[in-house]
Short mmCIF file of C-alpha atoms in Angstrom, two decimals:
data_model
loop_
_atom_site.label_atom_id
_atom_site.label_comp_id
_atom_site.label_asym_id
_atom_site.label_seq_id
_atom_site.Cartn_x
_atom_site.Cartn_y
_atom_site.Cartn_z
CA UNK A 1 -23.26 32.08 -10.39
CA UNK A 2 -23.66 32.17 -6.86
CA UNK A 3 -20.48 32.09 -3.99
CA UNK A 4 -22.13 28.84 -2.13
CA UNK A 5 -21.30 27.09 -5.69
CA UNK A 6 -18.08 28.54 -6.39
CA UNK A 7 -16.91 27.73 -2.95
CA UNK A 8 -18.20 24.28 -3.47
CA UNK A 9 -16.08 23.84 -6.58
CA UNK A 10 -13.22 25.51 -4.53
CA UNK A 11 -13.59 22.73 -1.34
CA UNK A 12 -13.44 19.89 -4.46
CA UNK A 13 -10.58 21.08 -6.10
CA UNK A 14 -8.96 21.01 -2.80
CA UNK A 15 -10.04 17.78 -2.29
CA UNK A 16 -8.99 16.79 -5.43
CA UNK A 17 -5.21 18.67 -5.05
CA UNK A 18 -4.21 16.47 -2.05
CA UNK A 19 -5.88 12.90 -4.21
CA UNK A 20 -3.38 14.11 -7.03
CA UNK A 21 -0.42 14.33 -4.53
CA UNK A 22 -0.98 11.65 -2.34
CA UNK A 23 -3.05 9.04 -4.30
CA UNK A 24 -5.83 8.92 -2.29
CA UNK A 25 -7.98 11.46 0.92
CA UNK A 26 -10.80 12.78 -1.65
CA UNK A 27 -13.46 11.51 -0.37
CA UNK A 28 -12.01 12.32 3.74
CA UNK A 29 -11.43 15.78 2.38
CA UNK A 30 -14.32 16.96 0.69
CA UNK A 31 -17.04 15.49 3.37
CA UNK A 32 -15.26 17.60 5.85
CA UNK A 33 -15.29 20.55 3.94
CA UNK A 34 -18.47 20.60 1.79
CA UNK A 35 -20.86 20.20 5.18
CA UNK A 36 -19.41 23.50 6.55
CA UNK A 37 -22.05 24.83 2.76
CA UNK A 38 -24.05 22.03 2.25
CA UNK A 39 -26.76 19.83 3.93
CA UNK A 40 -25.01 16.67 4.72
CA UNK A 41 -27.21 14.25 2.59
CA UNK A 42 -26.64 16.92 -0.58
CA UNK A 43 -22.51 16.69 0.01
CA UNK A 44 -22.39 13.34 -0.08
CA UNK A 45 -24.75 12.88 -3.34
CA UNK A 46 -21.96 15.58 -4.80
CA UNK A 47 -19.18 14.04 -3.59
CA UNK A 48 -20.11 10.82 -5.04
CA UNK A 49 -20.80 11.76 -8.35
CA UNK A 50 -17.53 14.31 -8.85
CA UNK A 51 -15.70 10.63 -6.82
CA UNK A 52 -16.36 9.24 -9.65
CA UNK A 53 -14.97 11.56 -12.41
CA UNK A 54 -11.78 11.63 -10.21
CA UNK A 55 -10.98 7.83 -9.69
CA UNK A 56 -11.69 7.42 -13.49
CA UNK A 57 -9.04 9.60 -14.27
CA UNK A 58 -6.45 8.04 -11.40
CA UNK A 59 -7.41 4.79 -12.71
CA UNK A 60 -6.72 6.08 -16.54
CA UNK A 61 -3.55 7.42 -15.67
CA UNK A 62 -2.58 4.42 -13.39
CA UNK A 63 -4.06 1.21 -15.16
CA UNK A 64 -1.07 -0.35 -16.47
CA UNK A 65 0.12 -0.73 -12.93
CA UNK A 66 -3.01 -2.38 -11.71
CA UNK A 67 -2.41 -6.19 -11.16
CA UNK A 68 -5.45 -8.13 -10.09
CA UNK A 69 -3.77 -10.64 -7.47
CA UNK A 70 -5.13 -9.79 -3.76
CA UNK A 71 -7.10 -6.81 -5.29
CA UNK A 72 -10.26 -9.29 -5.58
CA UNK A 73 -11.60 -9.53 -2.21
CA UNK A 74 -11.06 -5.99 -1.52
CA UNK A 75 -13.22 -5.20 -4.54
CA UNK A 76 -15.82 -7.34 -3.98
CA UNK A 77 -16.27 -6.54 -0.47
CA UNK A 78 -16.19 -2.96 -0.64
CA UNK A 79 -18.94 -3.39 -3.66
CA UNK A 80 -21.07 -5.26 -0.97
CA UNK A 81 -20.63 -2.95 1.82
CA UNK A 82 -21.69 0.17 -0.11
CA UNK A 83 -25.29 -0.04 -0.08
CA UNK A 84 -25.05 -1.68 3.29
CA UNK A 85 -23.85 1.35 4.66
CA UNK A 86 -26.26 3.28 2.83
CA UNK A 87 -28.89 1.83 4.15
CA UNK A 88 -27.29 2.50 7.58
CA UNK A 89 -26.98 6.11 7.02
CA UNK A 90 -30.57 6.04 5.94
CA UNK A 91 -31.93 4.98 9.01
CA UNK A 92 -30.01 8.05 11.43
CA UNK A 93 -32.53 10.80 12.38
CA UNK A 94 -31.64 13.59 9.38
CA UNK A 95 -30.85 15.91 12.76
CA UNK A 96 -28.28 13.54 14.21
CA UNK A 97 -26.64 13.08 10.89
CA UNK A 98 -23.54 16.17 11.28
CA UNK A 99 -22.87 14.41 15.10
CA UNK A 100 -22.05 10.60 13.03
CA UNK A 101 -20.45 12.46 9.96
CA UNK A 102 -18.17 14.26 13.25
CA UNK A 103 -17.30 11.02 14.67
CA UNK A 104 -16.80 9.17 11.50
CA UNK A 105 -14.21 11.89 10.34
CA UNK A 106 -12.34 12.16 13.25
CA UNK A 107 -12.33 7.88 13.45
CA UNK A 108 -11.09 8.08 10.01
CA UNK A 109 -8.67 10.80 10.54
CA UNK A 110 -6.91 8.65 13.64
CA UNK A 111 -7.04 5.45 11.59
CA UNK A 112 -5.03 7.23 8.56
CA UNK A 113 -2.55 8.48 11.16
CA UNK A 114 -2.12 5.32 13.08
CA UNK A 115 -2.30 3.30 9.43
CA UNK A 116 0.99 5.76 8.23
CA UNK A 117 2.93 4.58 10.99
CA UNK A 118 2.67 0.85 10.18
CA UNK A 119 2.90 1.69 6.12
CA UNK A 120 6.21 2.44 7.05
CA UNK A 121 7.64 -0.66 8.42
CA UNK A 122 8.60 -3.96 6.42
CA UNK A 123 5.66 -6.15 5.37
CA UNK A 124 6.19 -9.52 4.71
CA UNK A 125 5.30 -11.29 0.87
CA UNK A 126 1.85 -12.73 1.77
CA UNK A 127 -1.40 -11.18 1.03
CA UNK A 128 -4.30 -11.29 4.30
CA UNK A 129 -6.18 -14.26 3.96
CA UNK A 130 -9.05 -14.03 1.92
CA UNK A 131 -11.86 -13.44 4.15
CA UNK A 132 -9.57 -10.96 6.23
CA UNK A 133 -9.38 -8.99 3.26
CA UNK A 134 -12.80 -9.24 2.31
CA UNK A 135 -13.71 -8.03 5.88
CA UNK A 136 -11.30 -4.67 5.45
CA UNK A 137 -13.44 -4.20 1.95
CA UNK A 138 -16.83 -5.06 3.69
CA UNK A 139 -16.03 -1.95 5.94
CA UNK A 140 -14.54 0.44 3.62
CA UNK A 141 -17.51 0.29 1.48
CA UNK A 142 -19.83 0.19 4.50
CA UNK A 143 -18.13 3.71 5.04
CA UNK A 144 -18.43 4.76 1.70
CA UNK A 145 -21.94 4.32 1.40
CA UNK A 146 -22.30 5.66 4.87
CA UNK A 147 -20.23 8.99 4.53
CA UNK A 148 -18.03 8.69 1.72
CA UNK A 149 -14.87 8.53 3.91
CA UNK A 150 -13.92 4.87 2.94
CA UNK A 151 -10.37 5.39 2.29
CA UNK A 152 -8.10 5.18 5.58
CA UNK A 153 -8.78 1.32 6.20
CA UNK A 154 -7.98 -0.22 2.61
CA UNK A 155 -5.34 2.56 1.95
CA UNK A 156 -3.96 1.11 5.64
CA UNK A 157 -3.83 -2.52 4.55
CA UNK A 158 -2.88 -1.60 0.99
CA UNK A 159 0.19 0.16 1.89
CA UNK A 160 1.40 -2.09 4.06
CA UNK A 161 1.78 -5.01 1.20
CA UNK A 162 5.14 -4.75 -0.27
CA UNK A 163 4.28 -3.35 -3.53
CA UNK A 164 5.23 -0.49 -5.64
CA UNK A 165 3.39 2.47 -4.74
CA UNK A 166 2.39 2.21 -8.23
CA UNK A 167 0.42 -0.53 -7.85
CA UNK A 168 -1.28 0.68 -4.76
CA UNK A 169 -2.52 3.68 -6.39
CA UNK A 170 -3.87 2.18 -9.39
CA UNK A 171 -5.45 -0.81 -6.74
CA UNK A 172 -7.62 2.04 -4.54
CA UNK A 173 -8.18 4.03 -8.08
CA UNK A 174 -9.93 0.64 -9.01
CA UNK A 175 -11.72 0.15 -5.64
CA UNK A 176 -12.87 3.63 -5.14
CA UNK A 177 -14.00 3.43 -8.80
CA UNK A 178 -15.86 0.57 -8.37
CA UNK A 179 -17.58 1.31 -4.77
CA UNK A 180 -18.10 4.94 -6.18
CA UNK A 181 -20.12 3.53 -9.24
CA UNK A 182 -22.40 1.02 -6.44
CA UNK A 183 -23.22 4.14 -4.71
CA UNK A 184 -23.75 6.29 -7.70
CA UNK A 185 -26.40 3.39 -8.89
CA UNK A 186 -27.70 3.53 -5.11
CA UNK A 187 -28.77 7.45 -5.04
CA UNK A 188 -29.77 7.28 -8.39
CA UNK A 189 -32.28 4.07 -7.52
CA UNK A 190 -33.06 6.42 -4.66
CA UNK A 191 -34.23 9.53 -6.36
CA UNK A 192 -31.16 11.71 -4.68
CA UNK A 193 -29.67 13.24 -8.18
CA UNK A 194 -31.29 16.87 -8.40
CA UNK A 195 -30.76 19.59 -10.92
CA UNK A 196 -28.87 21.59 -8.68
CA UNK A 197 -26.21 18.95 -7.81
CA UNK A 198 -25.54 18.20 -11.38
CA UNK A 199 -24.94 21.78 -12.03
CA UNK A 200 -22.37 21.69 -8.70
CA UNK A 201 -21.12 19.24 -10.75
CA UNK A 202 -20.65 20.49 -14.00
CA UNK A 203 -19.51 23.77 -12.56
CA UNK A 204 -16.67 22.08 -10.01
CA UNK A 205 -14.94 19.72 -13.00
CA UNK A 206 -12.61 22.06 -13.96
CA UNK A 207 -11.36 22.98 -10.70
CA UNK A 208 -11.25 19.66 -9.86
CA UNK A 209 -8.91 18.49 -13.43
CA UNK A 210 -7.14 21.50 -12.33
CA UNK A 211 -6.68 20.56 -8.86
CA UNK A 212 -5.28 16.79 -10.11
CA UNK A 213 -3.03 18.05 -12.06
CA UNK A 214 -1.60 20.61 -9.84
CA UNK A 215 -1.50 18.10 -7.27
CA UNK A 216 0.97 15.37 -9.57
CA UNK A 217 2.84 18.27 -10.52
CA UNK A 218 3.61 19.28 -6.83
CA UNK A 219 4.31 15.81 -6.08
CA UNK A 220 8.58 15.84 -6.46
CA UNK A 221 8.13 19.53 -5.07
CA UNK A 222 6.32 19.10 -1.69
CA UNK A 223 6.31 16.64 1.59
CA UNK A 224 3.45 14.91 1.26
CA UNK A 225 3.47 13.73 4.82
CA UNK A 226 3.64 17.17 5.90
CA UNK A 227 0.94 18.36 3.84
CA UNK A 228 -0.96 15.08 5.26
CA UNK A 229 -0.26 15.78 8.25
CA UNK A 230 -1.63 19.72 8.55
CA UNK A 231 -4.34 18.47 6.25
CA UNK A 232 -5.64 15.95 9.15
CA UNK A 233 -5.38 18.67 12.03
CA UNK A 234 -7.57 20.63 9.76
CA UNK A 235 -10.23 17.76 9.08
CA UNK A 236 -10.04 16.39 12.73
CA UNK A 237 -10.66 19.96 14.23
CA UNK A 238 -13.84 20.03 11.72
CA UNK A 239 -14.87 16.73 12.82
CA UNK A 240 -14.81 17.38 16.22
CA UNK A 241 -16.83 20.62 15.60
CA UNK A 242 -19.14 18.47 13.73
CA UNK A 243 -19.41 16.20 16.45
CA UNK A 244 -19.84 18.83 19.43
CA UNK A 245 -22.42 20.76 17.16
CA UNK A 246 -25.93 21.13 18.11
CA UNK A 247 -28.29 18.70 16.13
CA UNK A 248 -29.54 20.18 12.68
CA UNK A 249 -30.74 19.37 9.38
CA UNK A 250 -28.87 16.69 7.21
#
């Protein structure tokens, strides 16, 4: 087995540790890790297709929490945005690709941030209107199927309703689930699903089920704002690089 796979399964499972503690940062995680092994265009076929093993299991764990009032246009937008963005990302110059994947991250990484501060002060009862909300899951999914980093703006929105965090979680298990599956159905329409990817995969699920259930276990044990917030000095500073770096293959 070579060390560019078993440090791939090592950058997932990480990935995966901070999803099981926090609920959500998977995707932001591993496409700032997995380019610093992979061509760009392969760590976003991976990512996608081990995002999908890991939402089913949040939203396994989490469905009897899920309530489907407000959740609608969230879904259905982000469903519609995915292959939108795809078709974005397919039209960037493969050498210009790391530069938008730089940006992208570090956008991301500010809008989490900024998003944090507002989760944490009273919301009022009422849902965004509907076409609001369909706009925030429009560009999540645009993101998603652009660079897999969809999370900050519906995890923003989401935890600023006045629900149980409960209910959150099990709300972005079922979005990412569901934008996760349009894009899955995209690359495979697309020809993108190679032999060596699916054995990335196979050989990173363990680490990854590993790196879940660390990650609940260390929930009651560790800050998970503080771990958030060294996590997104890390992922900005690898953004950044990404962004300053001289064009290369995607």
């Amino acid at each position: 087995m070579s060390s560019t796979l078993l440090i791939v399964a090592a950058c997932l499972a990480i990935a995966s540790f901070l999803q099981g503690l926090t609920g959500f940062g998977f995707g932001l995680t591993a496409m700032g890790l997995l380019p610093l092994w992979l061509p760009v265009r392969d760590a976003q076929t991976l990512c996608t297709m081990v995002g999908v093993v890991v939402t089913s299991m949040n939203i396994a764990v989490a469905r009897k929490h899920f309530r489907a009032q407000g959740t609608l246009p969230l879904l259905l937008g982000s469903c519609v945005g995915v292959p939108l963005g795809y078709q974005f990302r397919t039209l960037i110059p493969e050498n210009s690709v790391r530069p938008w994947l730089g940006a992208a991250i570090c956008l991301m990484v500010v809008w989490d941030v900024v998003g944090r501060r507002f989760r944490k002060a009273p919301a009022g009862d009422a849902d965004a209107p509907t076409a609001t909300a369909t706009a925030i899951g429009v560009f999540s999914g645009w993101l998603t199927g652009a660079f897999n980093i969809g999370g900050p703006p519906l995890v923003a929105y989401l935890y600023s309703r006045p629900w149980p965090v409960h209910r959150v979680v099990a709300v972005l298990s079922a979005i990412f689930l569901a934008s996760g599956l349009v894009r899955l159905a995209v690359i495979v329409a697309d020809g993108r699903i190679a032999e060596p990817l699916l054995t990335a995969t196979a050989v990173s699920l363990l680490p990854v089920l590993a790196g879940i259930a660390i990650g609940q276990r260390c929930l009651s044990r560790t800050s998970p704002d503080l771990l958030r917030a060294a996590v997104s000095v890390v992922l900005f500073g690898l953004g950044l690089a990404f962004l300053l770096s001289s064009p290369g293959p995607g």
